[in-house]
CSV table of C-alpha atoms and ligand atoms in Angstrom, one decimal:
chain,number,residue,atom,x,y,z
A,324,MET,CA,40.1,96.2,113.5
A,325,ALA,CA,43.5,96.8,111.7
A,326,ILE,CA,44.4,100.4,111.1
A,327,LEU,CA,47.6,99.7,109.3
A,328,GLU,CA,48.3,96.5,107.3
A,329,LEU,CA,51.4,95.3,105.5
A,330,GLU,CA,50.8,92.6,103.0
A,331,GLN,CA,53.8,90.7,101.7
A,332,ILE,CA,56.0,93.8,101.7
A,333,ALA,CA,59.4,93.8,100.0
A,334,VAL,CA,61.7,96.8,100.4
A,335,GLY,CA,65.2,97.6,99.5
A,336,TYR,CA,67.7,100.4,98.7
A,337,GLY,CA,68.2,100.3,94.9
A,338,ARG,CA,69.1,96.8,94.0
A,339,PHE,CA,69.9,95.9,97.5
A,340,HIS,CA,67.0,93.9,98.9
A,341,VAL,CA,66.5,94.3,102.7
A,342,ILE,CA,63.0,93.1,103.5
A,343,GLU,CA,61.2,90.2,101.9
A,344,ASP,CA,57.7,89.1,102.3
A,345,VAL,CA,56.7,90.8,105.6
A,346,SER,CA,53.0,90.7,106.5
A,347,LEU,CA,52.0,92.5,109.7
A,348,SER,CA,48.9,94.3,111.0
A,349,LEU,CA,48.6,97.0,113.6
A,350,HIS,CA,45.2,97.1,115.3
A,351,GLU,CA,43.4,100.2,116.3
A,352,GLY,CA,44.6,101.4,119.7
A,353,GLU,CA,47.3,98.7,119.8
A,354,PHE,CA,50.9,99.1,121.0
A,355,LEU,CA,53.1,97.0,118.7
A,356,SER,CA,56.8,96.8,119.2
A,357,ILE,CA,59.4,95.8,116.6
A,358,ILE,CA,62.6,94.3,117.9
A,359,GLY,CA,65.5,92.5,116.3
A,360,PRO,CA,69.3,92.7,116.1
A,361,ASN,CA,71.1,95.6,114.4
A,362,GLY,CA,70.6,95.6,110.7
A,363,ALA,CA,67.5,93.3,110.9
A,364,GLY,CA,65.4,95.8,108.9
A,365,LYS,CA,63.4,97.6,111.6
A,366,THR,CA,64.0,101.1,110.4
A,367,THR,CA,63.5,100.0,106.8
A,368,LEU,CA,60.1,98.6,107.7
A,369,ILE,CA,59.2,101.9,109.5
A,370,GLY,CA,60.3,103.7,106.3
A,371,ALA,CA,57.9,101.5,104.3
A,372,MET,CA,55.0,102.3,106.7
A,373,SER,CA,55.7,106.0,106.7
A,374,GLY,CA,56.1,106.3,102.9
A,375,ALA,CA,59.8,107.3,103.1
A,376,LEU,CA,60.7,104.1,101.1
A,377,ALA,CA,58.6,102.7,98.3
A,378,PRO,CA,58.1,99.0,98.5
A,379,SER,CA,59.2,96.9,95.6
A,380,GLY,CA,56.5,94.4,96.3
A,381,GLY,CA,53.3,94.0,98.4
A,382,ARG,CA,50.6,96.4,99.6
A,383,ILE,CA,50.2,98.7,102.5
A,384,LEU,CA,46.7,99.5,103.7
A,385,PHE,CA,45.8,102.4,106.1
A,386,GLU,CA,42.2,102.4,107.4
A,387,GLN,CA,41.4,99.9,104.6
A,388,LYS,CA,42.7,102.3,101.9
A,389,ASP,CA,45.6,101.2,99.7
A,390,VAL,CA,48.4,103.8,100.4
A,391,THR,CA,51.3,101.8,98.9
A,392,ARG,CA,52.0,104.5,96.4
A,393,TRP,CA,51.3,107.5,98.7
A,394,ALA,CA,54.3,109.7,99.4
A,395,ALA,CA,55.3,110.4,103.0
A,396,ASP,CA,53.7,113.8,103.3
A,397,LYS,CA,50.4,112.5,102.0
A,398,ARG,CA,50.5,109.6,104.6
A,399,ALA,CA,51.5,112.1,107.3
A,400,ARG,CA,48.4,114.3,106.5
A,401,ALA,CA,46.2,111.2,106.5
A,402,GLY,CA,47.4,110.4,110.1
A,403,ILE,CA,50.6,108.3,109.9
A,404,GLY,CA,53.2,110.1,112.0
A,405,ARG,CA,56.8,109.1,112.2
A,406,SER,CA,59.8,109.9,114.5
A,407,TYR,CA,63.4,109.2,113.5
A,408,GLN,CA,66.3,107.2,114.9
A,409,LYS,CA,68.4,110.4,114.6
A,410,THR,CA,67.1,113.8,115.7
A,411,HIS,CA,65.3,115.9,113.1
A,412,LEU,CA,64.8,119.5,114.2
A,413,PHE,CA,65.3,123.1,113.1
A,414,PRO,CA,68.3,123.8,115.4
A,415,ASN,CA,68.3,127.6,115.1
A,416,LEU,CA,64.6,128.0,115.9
A,417,THR,CA,63.2,128.1,119.4
A,418,ALA,CA,61.5,125.0,120.8
A,419,ARG,CA,58.2,126.8,120.5
A,420,ALA,CA,58.8,127.8,116.9
A,421,ASN,CA,59.6,124.2,116.0
A,422,VAL,CA,56.3,123.0,117.3
A,423,GLN,CA,54.5,126.0,115.7
A,424,LEU,CA,55.9,124.9,112.3
A,425,ALA,CA,54.3,121.4,112.9
A,426,VAL,CA,51.0,123.0,113.9
A,427,GLN,CA,51.1,125.2,110.8
A,428,ALA,CA,51.9,122.3,108.6
A,429,ARG,CA,48.9,120.4,109.9
A,430,ARG,CA,46.5,123.3,109.5
A,431,GLY,CA,47.9,124.4,106.1
A,432,VAL,CA,48.2,127.9,107.4
A,433,ARG,CA,49.0,130.7,104.9
A,434,LEU,CA,51.5,133.5,105.6
A,435,ARG,CA,48.7,136.1,105.8
A,436,GLN,CA,47.0,134.2,108.5
A,437,VAL,CA,50.2,133.8,110.5
A,438,LEU,CA,50.0,137.6,110.9
A,439,SER,CA,46.4,137.5,112.3
A,440,ARG,CA,44.5,135.9,115.2
A,441,VAL,CA,45.3,132.5,113.9
A,442,ALA,CA,48.9,133.2,114.9
A,443,GLN,CA,47.8,133.3,118.6
A,444,GLU,CA,45.9,130.1,118.3
A,445,ILE,CA,49.0,128.4,116.8
A,446,GLN,CA,51.2,129.8,119.5
A,447,ALA,CA,48.8,128.6,122.2
A,448,GLU,CA,48.7,125.1,120.6
A,449,ALA,CA,52.5,125.0,120.4
A,450,THR,CA,52.8,126.0,124.1
A,451,GLU,CA,50.3,123.3,125.0
A,452,GLY,CA,52.3,120.8,122.9
A,453,LEU,CA,55.4,121.7,124.8
A,454,ARG,CA,53.6,121.3,128.1
A,455,GLN,CA,52.5,117.8,127.0
A,456,VAL,CA,56.1,116.7,126.8
A,457,GLY,CA,57.3,118.7,129.8
A,458,LEU,CA,59.2,121.3,127.9
A,459,GLU,CA,57.1,124.4,128.7
A,460,GLY,CA,60.0,125.9,130.7
A,461,HIS,CA,62.3,125.7,127.6
A,462,ALA,CA,59.9,127.2,125.0
A,463,ASP,CA,62.2,130.1,124.2
A,464,LEU,CA,65.5,128.2,124.0
A,465,SER,CA,66.8,127.3,120.6
A,466,ALA,CA,66.4,123.6,119.7
A,467,ALA,CA,70.2,123.4,119.5
A,468,ALA,CA,70.6,124.5,123.1
A,469,LEU,CA,68.5,121.6,124.4
A,470,SER,CA,69.9,118.4,125.9
A,471,HIS,CA,69.7,115.3,123.8
A,472,GLY,CA,66.8,114.0,125.9
A,473,ASP,CA,64.9,117.3,125.5
A,474,LYS,CA,65.5,117.3,121.8
A,475,ARG,CA,63.8,113.9,121.6
A,476,LYS,CA,60.9,115.3,123.6
A,477,LEU,CA,60.6,118.3,121.3
A,478,GLU,CA,60.5,115.9,118.3
A,479,LEU,CA,57.7,114.1,120.0
A,480,ALA,CA,55.8,117.4,120.6
A,481,MET,CA,56.2,118.2,116.9
A,482,LEU,CA,55.0,114.7,115.9
A,483,LEU,CA,51.9,115.0,118.2
A,484,ALA,CA,51.1,118.5,116.8
A,485,LEU,CA,50.3,116.7,113.5
A,486,GLN,CA,47.6,114.9,115.4
A,487,PRO,CA,48.5,111.5,114.0
A,488,LYS,CA,46.4,108.3,114.4
A,489,VAL,CA,49.3,106.0,114.0
A,490,LEU,CA,52.6,106.8,115.7
A,491,LEU,CA,55.8,105.2,114.3
A,492,LEU,CA,58.5,105.7,116.9
A,493,ASP,CA,62.0,104.6,115.8
A,494,GLU,CA,64.3,104.2,118.9
A,495,PRO,CA,63.0,107.3,120.8
A,496,THR,CA,65.6,106.7,123.5
A,497,ALA,CA,68.6,106.2,121.2
A,498,GLY,CA,71.6,108.0,122.4
A,499,MET,CA,70.0,109.0,125.7
A,500,SER,CA,71.7,108.7,129.1
A,501,LEU,CA,70.3,106.4,131.8
A,502,ALA,CA,69.0,109.5,133.5
A,503,GLU,CA,67.2,110.8,130.4
A,504,ALA,CA,65.5,107.6,129.1
A,505,PRO,CA,62.8,107.1,131.7
A,506,ALA,CA,61.1,110.5,131.1
A,507,ILE,CA,60.5,109.8,127.4
A,508,LEU,CA,59.4,106.2,128.1
A,509,ASP,CA,56.9,107.6,130.6
A,510,LEU,CA,55.6,109.9,127.9
A,511,ILE,CA,55.2,107.0,125.5
A,512,ALA,CA,53.4,105.0,128.2
A,513,GLY,CA,51.1,108.1,128.6
A,514,LEU,CA,50.4,108.1,124.9
A,515,LYS,CA,49.3,104.5,125.1
A,516,ALA,CA,47.2,105.2,128.1
A,517,SER,CA,45.4,108.1,126.4
A,518,GLY,CA,43.8,105.6,124.0
A,519,ARG,CA,44.2,108.1,121.1
A,520,TYR,CA,46.9,106.4,119.2
A,521,SER,CA,47.9,103.2,117.6
A,522,LEU,CA,51.7,102.8,118.2
A,523,VAL,CA,54.6,101.1,116.6
A,524,LEU,CA,57.8,101.3,118.6
A,525,VAL,CA,61.2,100.2,117.6
A,526,GLU,CA,63.3,99.7,120.7
A,527,HIS,CA,66.3,97.8,121.8
A,528,LYS,CA,65.6,97.9,125.5
A,529,LEU,CA,63.7,94.7,125.9
A,530,GLU,CA,62.4,95.3,129.4
A,531,VAL,CA,60.7,98.4,128.1
A,532,VAL,CA,59.3,96.6,125.1
A,533,MET,CA,57.9,93.8,127.2
A,534,ARG,CA,56.3,96.2,129.7
A,535,LEU,CA,54.6,98.5,127.2
A,536,SER,CA,53.6,96.3,124.3
A,537,ASP,CA,50.4,94.5,123.5
A,538,ARG,CA,52.2,92.6,120.8
A,539,VAL,CA,55.8,92.2,119.7
A,540,ALA,CA,57.1,91.5,116.2
A,541,VAL,CA,60.7,90.1,115.8
A,542,MET,CA,62.6,91.0,112.7
A,543,HIS,CA,65.7,89.0,111.7
A,544,GLN,CA,67.7,89.4,108.5
A,545,GLY,CA,64.9,91.2,106.7
A,546,ALA,CA,62.1,88.8,107.6
A,547,LEU,CA,59.5,88.5,110.3
A,548,LEU,CA,60.8,85.8,112.6
A,549,THR,CA,57.7,85.7,114.8
A,550,HIS,CA,55.1,87.9,116.4
A,551,GLY,CA,52.9,87.5,119.5
A,552,THR,CA,52.3,88.7,123.0
A,553,PRO,CA,55.4,89.7,125.0
A,554,ALA,CA,55.2,86.4,126.9
A,555,GLU,CA,54.9,84.3,123.7
A,556,VAL,CA,57.9,86.1,122.1
A,557,MET,CA,60.0,85.8,125.2
A,558,ALA,CA,59.3,82.0,125.4
A,559,ASN,CA,60.3,81.5,121.8
A,560,PRO,CA,63.8,79.9,121.6
A,561,GLU,CA,64.2,81.1,118.0
A,562,VAL,CA,64.1,84.7,119.3
A,563,GLU,CA,66.9,84.0,121.7
A,564,ARG,CA,69.0,82.5,118.9
A,565,ALA,CA,68.4,85.5,116.7
A,566,TYR,CA,69.7,87.8,119.4
A,567,LEU,CA,72.7,85.7,120.6
A,568,GLY,CA,75.8,87.9,120.5
A,569,THR,CA,73.9,91.1,119.8
A,570,ALA,CA,71.2,91.5,122.4
A,571,HIS,CA,73.5,91.9,125.4
A,572,GLY,CA,75.7,94.4,123.5
A,573,ARG,CA,72.7,96.7,123.2
A,574,ALA,CA,71.0,96.0,126.5
A,575,ASN,CA,72.0,99.4,127.9
A,576,TYR,CA,70.8,103.0,127.5
A,577,GLY,CA,73.5,103.9,125.1
A,578,GLN,CA,73.6,103.5,121.3
B,1365,ATP,N1,70.3,104.0,103.0
B,1365,ATP,C1,70.7,102.7,102.9
B,1365,ATP,N2,71.3,102.2,101.8
B,1365,ATP,C2,71.7,101.0,101.7
B,1365,ATP,N3,71.5,100.0,102.6
B,1365,ATP,C3,70.9,100.4,103.7
B,1365,ATP,C4,70.5,101.7,104.0
B,1365,ATP,N4,69.9,101.8,105.2
B,1365,ATP,C5,70.0,100.6,105.7
B,1365,ATP,N5,70.6,99.7,104.9
B,1365,ATP,C6,70.9,98.3,105.1
B,1365,ATP,O1,69.6,97.7,105.3
B,1365,ATP,C7,69.7,96.7,106.3
B,1365,ATP,C8,68.7,97.0,107.4
B,1365,ATP,O2,68.9,98.2,107.9
B,1365,ATP,P1,68.0,98.9,109.0
B,1365,ATP,O3,68.5,100.2,109.2
B,1365,ATP,O4,66.6,98.8,108.5
B,1365,ATP,O5,68.2,98.0,110.3
B,1365,ATP,P2,67.7,98.2,111.8
B,1365,ATP,O6,67.0,96.9,112.1
B,1365,ATP,O7,66.9,99.4,111.9
B,1365,ATP,O8,69.1,98.3,112.5
B,1365,ATP,P3,69.4,99.1,113.9
B,1365,ATP,O9,68.9,98.3,115.0
B,1365,ATP,O10,70.9,99.2,113.8
B,1365,ATP,O11,68.8,100.5,113.8
B,1365,ATP,C9,71.1,96.7,106.8
B,1365,ATP,O12,71.8,95.7,106.1
B,1365,ATP,C10,71.6,98.1,106.4
B,1365,ATP,O13,73.0,98.0,106.1
B,1366,MG,MG1,67.1,101.2,112.9
């Protein structure tokens, strides 16, 4: 069954139309990747799914409810969690405090409760969240002091603390070194294996996409070029054409 459905979505920035007529479903428990050359509209599509961008046409359904007009925070509370292409942390707070804020946001904790027993529960949950991404040893470092790879892990811990049903991951390995990328990819593979999430991954590293995904959607110039199993997409000559001149430039672990 579909957990998230886009029906003929159009999205733009002001009068600048980026995405036209995209229909795409994410099934429960599925791992769907979105690929396409730079500027194809992948991040814009993620923005429409998360509620960061209001579509100018079409409908978005989450668990069969029409959420097209729901703002991002309402969608996040309902279970649509989103990571960003660029890091999004509170740099002066410790790693643990960053995760605590996410736990508090989910639980809707009031200040008075933060001073009580609830505070210990929140702290324990934050510590567990850090352990989940392998950052338990860095809990007391400020987010700013973490390596780029560890910052991305911390963001993932914050995202998971919101207990989302759908995870929207926009280039989680962007800007990572060759040495850093495998750890976060293993984490993402683990999220898939847990069976607790439906995932949408935007990623330029095609070998990763093909290994992890149940289905791959290919964006090109704001439209959905094709979607199918990794094998179907790889065998499609149109996909190769869309990528010519750009895929090789991005087929490394840099930006
Ligand atoms: N804030 C913005 N205002 C105006 N135009 C934008 C904005 N963000 C993106 N665009 C334009 O929308 C189009 C799609 O951009 P988008 O960021 O969705 O592409 P992408 O597929 O995520 O690319 P990349 O692989 O480089 O991340 C591009 O032409 C881009 O220049
Ligand atoms: Mg992008």
